[in-house]
Short mmCIF file of C-alpha atoms in Angstrom, two decimals:
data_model
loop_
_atom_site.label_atom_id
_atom_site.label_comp_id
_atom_site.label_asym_id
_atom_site.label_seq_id
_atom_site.Cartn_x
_atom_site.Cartn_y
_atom_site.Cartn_z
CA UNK A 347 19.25 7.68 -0.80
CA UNK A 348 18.85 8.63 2.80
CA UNK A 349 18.64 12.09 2.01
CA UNK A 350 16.47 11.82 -0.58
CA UNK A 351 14.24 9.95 1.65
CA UNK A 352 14.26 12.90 4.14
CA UNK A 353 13.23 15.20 1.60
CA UNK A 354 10.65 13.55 0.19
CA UNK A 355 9.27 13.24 3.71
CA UNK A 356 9.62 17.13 4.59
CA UNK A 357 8.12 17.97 1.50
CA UNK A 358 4.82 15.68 1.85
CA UNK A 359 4.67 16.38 5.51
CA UNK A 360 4.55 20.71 4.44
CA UNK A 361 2.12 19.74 1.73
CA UNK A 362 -0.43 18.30 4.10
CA UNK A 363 -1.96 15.92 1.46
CA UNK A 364 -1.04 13.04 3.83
CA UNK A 365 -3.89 14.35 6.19
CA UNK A 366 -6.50 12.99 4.54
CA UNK A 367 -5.17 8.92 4.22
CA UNK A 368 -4.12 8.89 7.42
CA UNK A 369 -6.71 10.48 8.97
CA UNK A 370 -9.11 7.83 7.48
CA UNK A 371 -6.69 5.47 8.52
CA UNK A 372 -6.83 6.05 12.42
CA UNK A 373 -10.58 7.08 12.72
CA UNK A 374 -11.34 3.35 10.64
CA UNK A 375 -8.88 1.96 13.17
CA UNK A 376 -11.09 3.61 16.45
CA UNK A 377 -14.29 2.66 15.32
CA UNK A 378 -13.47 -0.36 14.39
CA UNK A 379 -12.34 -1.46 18.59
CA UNK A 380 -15.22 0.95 19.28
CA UNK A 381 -16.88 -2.21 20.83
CA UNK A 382 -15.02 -5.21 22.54
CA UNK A 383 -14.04 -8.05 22.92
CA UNK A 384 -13.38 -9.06 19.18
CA UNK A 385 -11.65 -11.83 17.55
CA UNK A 386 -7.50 -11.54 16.87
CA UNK A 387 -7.14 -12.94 12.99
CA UNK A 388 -10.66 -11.67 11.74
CA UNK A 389 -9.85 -8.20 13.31
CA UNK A 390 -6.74 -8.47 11.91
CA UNK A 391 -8.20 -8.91 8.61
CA UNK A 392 -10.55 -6.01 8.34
CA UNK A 393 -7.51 -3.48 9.68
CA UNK A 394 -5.50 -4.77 6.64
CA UNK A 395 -8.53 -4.28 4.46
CA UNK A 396 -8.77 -0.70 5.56
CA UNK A 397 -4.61 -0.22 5.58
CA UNK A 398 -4.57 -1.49 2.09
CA UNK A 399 -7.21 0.95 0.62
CA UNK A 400 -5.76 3.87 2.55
CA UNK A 401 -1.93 3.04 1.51
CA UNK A 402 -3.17 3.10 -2.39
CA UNK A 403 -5.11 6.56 -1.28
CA UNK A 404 -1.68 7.95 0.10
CA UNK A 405 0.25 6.49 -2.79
CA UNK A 406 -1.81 8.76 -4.82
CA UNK A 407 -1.67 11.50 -2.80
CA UNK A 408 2.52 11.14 -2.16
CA UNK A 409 3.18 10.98 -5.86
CA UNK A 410 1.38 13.97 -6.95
CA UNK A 411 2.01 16.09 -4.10
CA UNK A 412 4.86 18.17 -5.47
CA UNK A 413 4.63 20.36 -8.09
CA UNK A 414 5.68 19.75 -11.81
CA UNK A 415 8.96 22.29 -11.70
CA UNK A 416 10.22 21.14 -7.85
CA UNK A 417 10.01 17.02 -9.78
CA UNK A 418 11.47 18.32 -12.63
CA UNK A 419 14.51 20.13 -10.22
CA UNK A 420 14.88 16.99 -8.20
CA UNK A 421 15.09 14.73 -10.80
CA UNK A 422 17.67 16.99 -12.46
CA UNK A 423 19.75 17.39 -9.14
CA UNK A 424 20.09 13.66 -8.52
CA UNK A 425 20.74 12.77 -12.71
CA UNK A 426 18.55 9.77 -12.71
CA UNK A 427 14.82 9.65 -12.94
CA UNK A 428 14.84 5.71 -11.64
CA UNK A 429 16.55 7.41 -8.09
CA UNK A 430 14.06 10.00 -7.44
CA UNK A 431 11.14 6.91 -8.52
CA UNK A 432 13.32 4.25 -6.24
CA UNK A 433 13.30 6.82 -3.93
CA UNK A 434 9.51 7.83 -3.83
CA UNK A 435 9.21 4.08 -3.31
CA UNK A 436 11.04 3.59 -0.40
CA UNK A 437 9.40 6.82 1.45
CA UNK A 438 6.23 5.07 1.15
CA UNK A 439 7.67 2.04 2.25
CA UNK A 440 9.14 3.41 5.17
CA UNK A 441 5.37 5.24 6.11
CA UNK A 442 3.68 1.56 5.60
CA UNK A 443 6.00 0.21 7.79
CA UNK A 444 4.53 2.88 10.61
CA UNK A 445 1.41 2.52 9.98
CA UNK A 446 1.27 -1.07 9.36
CA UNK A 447 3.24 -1.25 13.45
CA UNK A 448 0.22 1.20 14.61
CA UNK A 449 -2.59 -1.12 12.84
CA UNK A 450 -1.45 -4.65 14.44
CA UNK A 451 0.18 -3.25 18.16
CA UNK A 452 -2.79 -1.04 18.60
CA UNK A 453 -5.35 -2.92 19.77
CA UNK A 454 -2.82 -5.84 21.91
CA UNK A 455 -2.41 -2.29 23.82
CA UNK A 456 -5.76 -1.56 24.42
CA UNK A 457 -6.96 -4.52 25.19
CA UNK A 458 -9.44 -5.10 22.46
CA UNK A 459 -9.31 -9.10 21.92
CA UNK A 460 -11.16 -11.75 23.14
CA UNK A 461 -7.97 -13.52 24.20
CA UNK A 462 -3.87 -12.92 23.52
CA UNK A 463 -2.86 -12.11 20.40
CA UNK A 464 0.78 -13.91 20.52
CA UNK A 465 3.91 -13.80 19.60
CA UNK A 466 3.12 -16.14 16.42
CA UNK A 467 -0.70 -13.90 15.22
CA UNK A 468 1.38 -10.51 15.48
CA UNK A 469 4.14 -11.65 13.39
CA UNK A 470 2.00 -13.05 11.28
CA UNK A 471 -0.21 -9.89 11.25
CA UNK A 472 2.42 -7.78 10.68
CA UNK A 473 3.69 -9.36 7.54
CA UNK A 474 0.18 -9.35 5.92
CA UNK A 475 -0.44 -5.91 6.39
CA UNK A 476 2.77 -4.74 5.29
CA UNK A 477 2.27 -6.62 2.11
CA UNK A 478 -1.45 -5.19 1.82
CA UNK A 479 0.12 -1.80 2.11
CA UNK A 480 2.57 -2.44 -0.14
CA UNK A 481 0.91 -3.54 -2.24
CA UNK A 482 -1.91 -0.89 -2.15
CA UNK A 483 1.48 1.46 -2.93
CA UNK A 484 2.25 -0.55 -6.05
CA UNK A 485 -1.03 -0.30 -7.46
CA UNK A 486 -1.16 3.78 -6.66
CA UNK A 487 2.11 4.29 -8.76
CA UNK A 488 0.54 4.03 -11.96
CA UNK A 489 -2.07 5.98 -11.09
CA UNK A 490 -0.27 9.26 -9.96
CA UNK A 491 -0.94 12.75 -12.52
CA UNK A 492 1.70 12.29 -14.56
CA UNK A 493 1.05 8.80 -15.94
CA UNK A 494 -2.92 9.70 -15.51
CA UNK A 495 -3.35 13.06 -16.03
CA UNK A 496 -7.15 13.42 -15.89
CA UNK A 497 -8.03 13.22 -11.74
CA UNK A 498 -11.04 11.51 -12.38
CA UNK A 499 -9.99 8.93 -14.64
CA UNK A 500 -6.97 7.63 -11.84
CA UNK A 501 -9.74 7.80 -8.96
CA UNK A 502 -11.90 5.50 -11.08
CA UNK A 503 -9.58 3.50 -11.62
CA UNK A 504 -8.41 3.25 -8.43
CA UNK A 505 -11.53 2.72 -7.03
CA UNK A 506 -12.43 -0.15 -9.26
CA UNK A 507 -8.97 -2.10 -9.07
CA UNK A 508 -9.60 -2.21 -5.15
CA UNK A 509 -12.97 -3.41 -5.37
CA UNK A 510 -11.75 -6.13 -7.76
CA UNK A 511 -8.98 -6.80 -6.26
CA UNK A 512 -10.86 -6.94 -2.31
CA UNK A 513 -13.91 -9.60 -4.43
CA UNK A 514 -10.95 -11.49 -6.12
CA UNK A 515 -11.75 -14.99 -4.04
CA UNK A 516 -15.59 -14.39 -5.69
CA UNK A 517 -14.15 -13.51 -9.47
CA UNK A 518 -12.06 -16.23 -9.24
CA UNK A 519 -14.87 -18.72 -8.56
CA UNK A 520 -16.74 -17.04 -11.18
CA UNK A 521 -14.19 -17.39 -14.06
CA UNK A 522 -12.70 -20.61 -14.08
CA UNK A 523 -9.31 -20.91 -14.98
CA UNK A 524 -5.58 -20.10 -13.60
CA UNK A 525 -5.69 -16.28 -15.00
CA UNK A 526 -7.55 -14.41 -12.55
CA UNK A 527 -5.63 -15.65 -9.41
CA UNK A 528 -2.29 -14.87 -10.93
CA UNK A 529 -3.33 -11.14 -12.85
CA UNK A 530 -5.58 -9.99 -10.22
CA UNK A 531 -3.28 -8.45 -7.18
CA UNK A 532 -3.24 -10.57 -4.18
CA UNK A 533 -5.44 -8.56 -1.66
CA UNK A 534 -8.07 -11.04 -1.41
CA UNK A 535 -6.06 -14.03 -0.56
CA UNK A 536 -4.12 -12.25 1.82
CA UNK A 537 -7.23 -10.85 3.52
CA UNK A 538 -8.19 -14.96 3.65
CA UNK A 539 -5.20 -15.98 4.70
CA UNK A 540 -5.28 -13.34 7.67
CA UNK A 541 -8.95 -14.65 8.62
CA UNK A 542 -7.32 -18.69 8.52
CA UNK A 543 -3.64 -18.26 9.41
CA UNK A 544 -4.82 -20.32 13.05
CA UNK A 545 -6.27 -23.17 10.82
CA UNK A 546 -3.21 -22.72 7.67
CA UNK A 547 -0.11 -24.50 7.74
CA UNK A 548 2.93 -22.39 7.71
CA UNK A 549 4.12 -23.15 4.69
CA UNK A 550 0.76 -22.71 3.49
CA UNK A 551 0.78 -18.68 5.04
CA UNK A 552 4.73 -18.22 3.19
CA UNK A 553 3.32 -19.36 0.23
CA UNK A 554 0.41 -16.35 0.42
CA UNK A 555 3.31 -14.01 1.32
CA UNK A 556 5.43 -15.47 -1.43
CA UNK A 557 2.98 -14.84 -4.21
CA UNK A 558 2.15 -11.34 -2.63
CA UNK A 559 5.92 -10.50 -2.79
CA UNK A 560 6.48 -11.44 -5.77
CA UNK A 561 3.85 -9.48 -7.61
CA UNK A 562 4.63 -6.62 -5.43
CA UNK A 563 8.21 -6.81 -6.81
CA UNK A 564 7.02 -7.08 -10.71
CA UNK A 565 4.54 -3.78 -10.19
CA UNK A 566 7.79 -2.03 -8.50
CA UNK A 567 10.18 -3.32 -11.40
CA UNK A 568 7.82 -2.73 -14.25
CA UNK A 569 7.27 1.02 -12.30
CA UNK A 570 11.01 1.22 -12.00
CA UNK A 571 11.82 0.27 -16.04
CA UNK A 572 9.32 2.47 -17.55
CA UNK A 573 10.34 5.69 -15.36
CA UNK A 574 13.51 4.80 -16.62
CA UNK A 575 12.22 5.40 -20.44
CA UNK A 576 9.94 8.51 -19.83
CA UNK A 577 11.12 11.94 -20.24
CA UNK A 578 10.34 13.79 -17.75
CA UNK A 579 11.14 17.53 -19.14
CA UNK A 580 7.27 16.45 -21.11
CA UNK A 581 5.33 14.27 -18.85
CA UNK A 582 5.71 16.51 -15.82
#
């Protein structure tokens, strides 16, 4: 897999399509300690905000960056079409991780709160916006050209499963019932959780990762089972 891994890497790095994301990423992250002093948890918040919609962005951009023939060879070479999707997975894992480090050490290092961050915030911090990048990931994998082929249709749909899922707290009060909490993906009550964790319980913070990581793993397993079932040799 580690191999794999390192190609995938070389090969989006050469393609330049991860410009873009994380380019959006980092001038988001400068504006937004443009001015200080500001608060740890609710700056925390918005950076996860803005690391979840640009993870889904370079989820998009990762899985259609190579073309048809060099998928088609790769998924050949390795006999296994789960692999080369398990594999695609964990590259974007591995650039969350990064950027997710870069989005909660960045401003302790510059200074840009009001008062410490501690040990206990950062950790905290970290965890939610790996989980909003991941999870911005997860939603992107369905999305990519050869599940969607029409451009337009996946960046609509992108576009309006982050704006539900970043209102979820408001469509949940809207529409009563236990449906919309547990279909809609979790990005709005870890972006609330991030604002409270100083007033939450611990328990009650694992429980918002627990429920984040859990329908995180169900995107990735349903992702996982139906690449399983497609043939490639068409869909590509």
């Amino acid at each position: 897999m580690r191999p794999l891994i390192a190609y995938m890497l070389r090969s989006y790095t050469a393609s330049q399509r991860f410009f873009a994301p994380v380019a959006a990423l980092v001038i988001s992250l400068l504006f937004l300690y443009t001015y200080k002093p500001n608060p740890v948890m609710g700056s925390y918040a918005a950076t996860g905000v803005i690391l979840f919609v640009c993870c889904a962005w370079m989820g998009i951009s990762f899985l259609n960056h190579e073309q048809a023939v060099q998928r088609q060879v790769t998924v050949v070479h390795l006999r296994s079409s789960v692999k080369y999707s398990l594999g695609g997975i964990l590259t974007l894992a591995l650039l969350t991780l990064v950027l997710a480090l870069l989005m909660v050490v960045y401003p302790v290092l510059t200074g840009s709160f009001a008062e410490p961050a501690g040990l206990y915030r950062m950790t905290v911090a970290y965890a939610g916006h790996l989980l909003l990048g991941m999870l911005g990931v997860s939603i992107s994998l369905f999305l990519q050209a050869s599940w969607v082929p029409k451009n337009s249709y996946a960046t609509g749909l992108l576009l309006m499963i982050l704006i539900i899922s970043i209102s979820g707290l408001k469509l949940a009060e809207l529409i009563p019932g236990p449906a919309v909490p547990v279909l809609l993906p979790p990005a709005a009550l870890l972006m609330n959780m991030l604002m409270h964790a100083d007033e939450w319980s611990l328990p009650a913070v694992l429980g918002t990762f627990a429920h984040a990581l859990v329908y995180i793993l169900l995107l990735n397993g349903l992702y996982l089972y139906r690449s399983g079932r497609m043939d490639y040799s068409r869909n590509l």
